[in-house]
Coordinates of C-alpha atoms in Angstrom, one line a residue:
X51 CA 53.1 -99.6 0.9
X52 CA 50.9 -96.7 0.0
X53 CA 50.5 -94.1 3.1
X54 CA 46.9 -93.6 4.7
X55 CA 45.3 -90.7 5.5
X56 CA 42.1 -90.0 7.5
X57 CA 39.6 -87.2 7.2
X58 CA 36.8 -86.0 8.0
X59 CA 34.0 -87.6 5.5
X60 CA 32.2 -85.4 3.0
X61 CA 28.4 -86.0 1.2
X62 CA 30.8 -86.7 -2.2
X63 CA 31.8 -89.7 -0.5
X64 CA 28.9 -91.3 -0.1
X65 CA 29.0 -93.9 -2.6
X66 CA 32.4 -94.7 -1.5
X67 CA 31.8 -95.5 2.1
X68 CA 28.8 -97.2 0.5
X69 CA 31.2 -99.7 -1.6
X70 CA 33.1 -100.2 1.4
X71 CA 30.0 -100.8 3.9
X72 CA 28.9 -103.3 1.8
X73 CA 32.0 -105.0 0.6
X74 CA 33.4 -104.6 3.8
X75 CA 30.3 -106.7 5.4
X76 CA 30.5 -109.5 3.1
X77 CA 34.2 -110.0 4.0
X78 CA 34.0 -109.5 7.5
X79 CA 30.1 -111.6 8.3
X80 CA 30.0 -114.2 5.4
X81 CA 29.5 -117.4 7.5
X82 CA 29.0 -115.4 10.7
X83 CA 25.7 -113.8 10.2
X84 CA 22.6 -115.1 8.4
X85 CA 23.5 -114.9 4.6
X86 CA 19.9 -113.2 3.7
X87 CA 21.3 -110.2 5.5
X88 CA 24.3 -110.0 3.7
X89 CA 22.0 -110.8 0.3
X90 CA 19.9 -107.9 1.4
X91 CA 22.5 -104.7 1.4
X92 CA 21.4 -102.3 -1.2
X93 CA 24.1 -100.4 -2.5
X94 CA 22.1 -97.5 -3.9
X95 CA 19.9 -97.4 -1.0
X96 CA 23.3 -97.2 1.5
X97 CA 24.8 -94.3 -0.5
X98 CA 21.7 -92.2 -0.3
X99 CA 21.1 -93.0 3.2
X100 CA 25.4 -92.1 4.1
X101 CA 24.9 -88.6 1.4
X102 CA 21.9 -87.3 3.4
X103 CA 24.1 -88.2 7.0
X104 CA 27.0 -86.6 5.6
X105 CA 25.1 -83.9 4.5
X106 CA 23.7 -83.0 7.7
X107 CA 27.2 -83.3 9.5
X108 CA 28.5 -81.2 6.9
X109 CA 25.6 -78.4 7.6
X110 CA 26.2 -78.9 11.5
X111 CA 29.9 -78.2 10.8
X112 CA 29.2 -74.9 8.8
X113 CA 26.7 -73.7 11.5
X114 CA 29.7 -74.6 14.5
X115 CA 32.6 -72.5 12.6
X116 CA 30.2 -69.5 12.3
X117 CA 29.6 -70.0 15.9
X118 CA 31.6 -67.6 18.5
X119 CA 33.4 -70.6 19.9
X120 CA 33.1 -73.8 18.0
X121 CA 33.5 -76.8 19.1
X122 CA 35.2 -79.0 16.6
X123 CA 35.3 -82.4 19.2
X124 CA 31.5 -82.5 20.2
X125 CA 29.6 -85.3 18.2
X126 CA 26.8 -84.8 16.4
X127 CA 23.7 -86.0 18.2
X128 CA 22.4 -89.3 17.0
X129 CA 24.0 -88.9 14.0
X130 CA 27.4 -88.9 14.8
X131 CA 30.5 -88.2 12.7
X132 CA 32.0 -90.0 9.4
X133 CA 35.9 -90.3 9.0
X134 CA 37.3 -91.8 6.0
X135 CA 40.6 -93.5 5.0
X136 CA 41.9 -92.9 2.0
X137 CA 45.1 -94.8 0.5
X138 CA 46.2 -93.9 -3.3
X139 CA 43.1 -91.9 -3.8
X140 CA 41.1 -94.4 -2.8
X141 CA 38.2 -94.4 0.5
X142 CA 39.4 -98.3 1.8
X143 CA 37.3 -97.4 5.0
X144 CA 35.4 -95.3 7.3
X145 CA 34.5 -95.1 10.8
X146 CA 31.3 -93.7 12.4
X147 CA 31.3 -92.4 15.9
X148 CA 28.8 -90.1 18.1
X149 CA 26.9 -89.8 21.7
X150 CA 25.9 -93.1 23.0
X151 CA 22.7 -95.1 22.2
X152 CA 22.9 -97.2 25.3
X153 CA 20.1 -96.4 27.8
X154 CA 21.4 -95.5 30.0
X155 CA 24.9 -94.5 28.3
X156 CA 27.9 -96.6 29.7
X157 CA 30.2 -94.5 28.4
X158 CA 29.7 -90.5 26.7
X159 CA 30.8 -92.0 22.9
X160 CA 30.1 -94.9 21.0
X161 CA 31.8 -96.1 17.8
X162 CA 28.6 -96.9 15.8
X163 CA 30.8 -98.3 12.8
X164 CA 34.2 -99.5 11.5
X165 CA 35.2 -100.8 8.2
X166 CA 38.5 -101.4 6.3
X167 CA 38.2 -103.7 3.0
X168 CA 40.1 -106.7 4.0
X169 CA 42.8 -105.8 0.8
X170 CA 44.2 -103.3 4.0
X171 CA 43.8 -105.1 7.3
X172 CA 47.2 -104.5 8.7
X173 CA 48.3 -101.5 7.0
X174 CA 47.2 -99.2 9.4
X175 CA 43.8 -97.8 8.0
X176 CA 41.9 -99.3 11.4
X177 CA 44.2 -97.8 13.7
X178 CA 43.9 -94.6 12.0
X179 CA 40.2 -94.6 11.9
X180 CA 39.6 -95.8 15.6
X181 CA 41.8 -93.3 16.5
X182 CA 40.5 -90.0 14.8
X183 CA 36.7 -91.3 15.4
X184 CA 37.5 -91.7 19.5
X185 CA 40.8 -90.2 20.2
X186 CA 41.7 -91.5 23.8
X187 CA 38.3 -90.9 25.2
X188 CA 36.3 -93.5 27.6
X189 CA 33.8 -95.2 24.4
X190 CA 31.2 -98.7 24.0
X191 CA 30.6 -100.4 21.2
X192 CA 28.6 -103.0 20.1
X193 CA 30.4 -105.8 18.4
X194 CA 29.4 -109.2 16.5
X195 CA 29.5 -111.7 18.8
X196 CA 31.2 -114.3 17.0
X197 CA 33.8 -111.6 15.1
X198 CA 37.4 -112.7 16.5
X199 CA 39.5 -110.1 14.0
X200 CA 37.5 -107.0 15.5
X201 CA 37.5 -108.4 19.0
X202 CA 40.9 -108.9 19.1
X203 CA 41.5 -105.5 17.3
X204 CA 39.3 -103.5 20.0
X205 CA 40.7 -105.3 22.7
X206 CA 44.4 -104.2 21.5
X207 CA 42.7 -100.4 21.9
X208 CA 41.6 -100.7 25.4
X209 CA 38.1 -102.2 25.2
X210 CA 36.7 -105.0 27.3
X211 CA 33.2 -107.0 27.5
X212 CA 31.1 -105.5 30.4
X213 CA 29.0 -108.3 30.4
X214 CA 25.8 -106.9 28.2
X215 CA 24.5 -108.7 25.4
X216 CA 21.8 -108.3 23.1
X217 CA 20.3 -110.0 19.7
X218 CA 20.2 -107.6 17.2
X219 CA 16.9 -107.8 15.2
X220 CA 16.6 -104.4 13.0
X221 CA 17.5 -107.1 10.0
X222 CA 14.8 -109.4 10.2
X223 CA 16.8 -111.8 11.7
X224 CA 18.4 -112.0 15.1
X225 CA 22.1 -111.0 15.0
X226 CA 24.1 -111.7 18.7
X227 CA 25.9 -109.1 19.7
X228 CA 28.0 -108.0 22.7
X229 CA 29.2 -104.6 24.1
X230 CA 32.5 -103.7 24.8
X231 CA 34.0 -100.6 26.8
X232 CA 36.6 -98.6 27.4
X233 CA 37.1 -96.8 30.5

């Protein structure tokens, strides 16, 4: 089994995390979210919308090592911060993680994303991302409701329902979704 390494993401991955947003959706919601959705991902529309966030974590990242004292932990606000796994060369997945959207916050950091192409569930890759995206800090999430593989994953890392629910409907069509926490 080929090692896998995480780092932080760059704008030249972009199309990458792209392939694996979208591929990684289809594997993880087909038959658990409405299939228009799914039908609906634009993969040149993803990778222009990740190069221009990547981008602007990169610049932030410039500006902090210039600074007197950087601070290489704080997120970047709103937009968070991209890590990517990489096995044989290859970006199999990527996690997103930054200051909480929740109003108020529940916890200071929320994992906005995780992905790992099902080809690499088990190696390691998830772990690895979760882990360099959150590190052992208190974090929420916001979870597919009827996703069993990632609920069983995140509750293996500490995180537990707090009770809030919401249905999702940025896509046009109402997604359930529930919010874990870890304290």
């Amino acid at each position: 089994m080929t090692a896998v390494a995480v780092r932080r993401a760059v704008p030249a991955d972009a199309a990458a995390i792209a392939r694996v947003h979208v591929r990684g959706w289809h594997e993880a919601y087909t038959g658990r979210m409405p299939q228009s959705i799914l039908d609906r991902l634009d993969l040149d529309r993803l990778t222009r919308v990740r190069r221009e966030l990547l981008g602007h974590e990169q610049r932030l990242d410039e500006r902090e090592l210039g600074a007197a004292r950087p601070n290489h932990t704080e997120r970047t606000r709103d937009l968070g911060r991209t890590w990517v796994a990489v096995t044989a060369g290859s970006i199999v997945g990527f996690a997103v993680s930054g200051s909480s959207r929740d109003d108020p916050p529940v916890a200071p950091v929320e994992l906005y994303a995780i992905y790992v192409l099902a080809a690499h569930h088990g190696t390691g890759a998830g772990q690895a991302l979760l882990d360099a995206a959150l590190g052992d800090e208190s974090a929420s999430l916001w979870v597919l409701a009827d996703n069993p593989r990632a609920r069983a994953f995140y509750a293996r890392n500490g995180f537990r329902p707090d009770g809030a629910e919401k249905d999702d409907t940025s896509w046009g069509e109402s997604i359930r979704e529930v919010r874990l926490v870890r304290e």
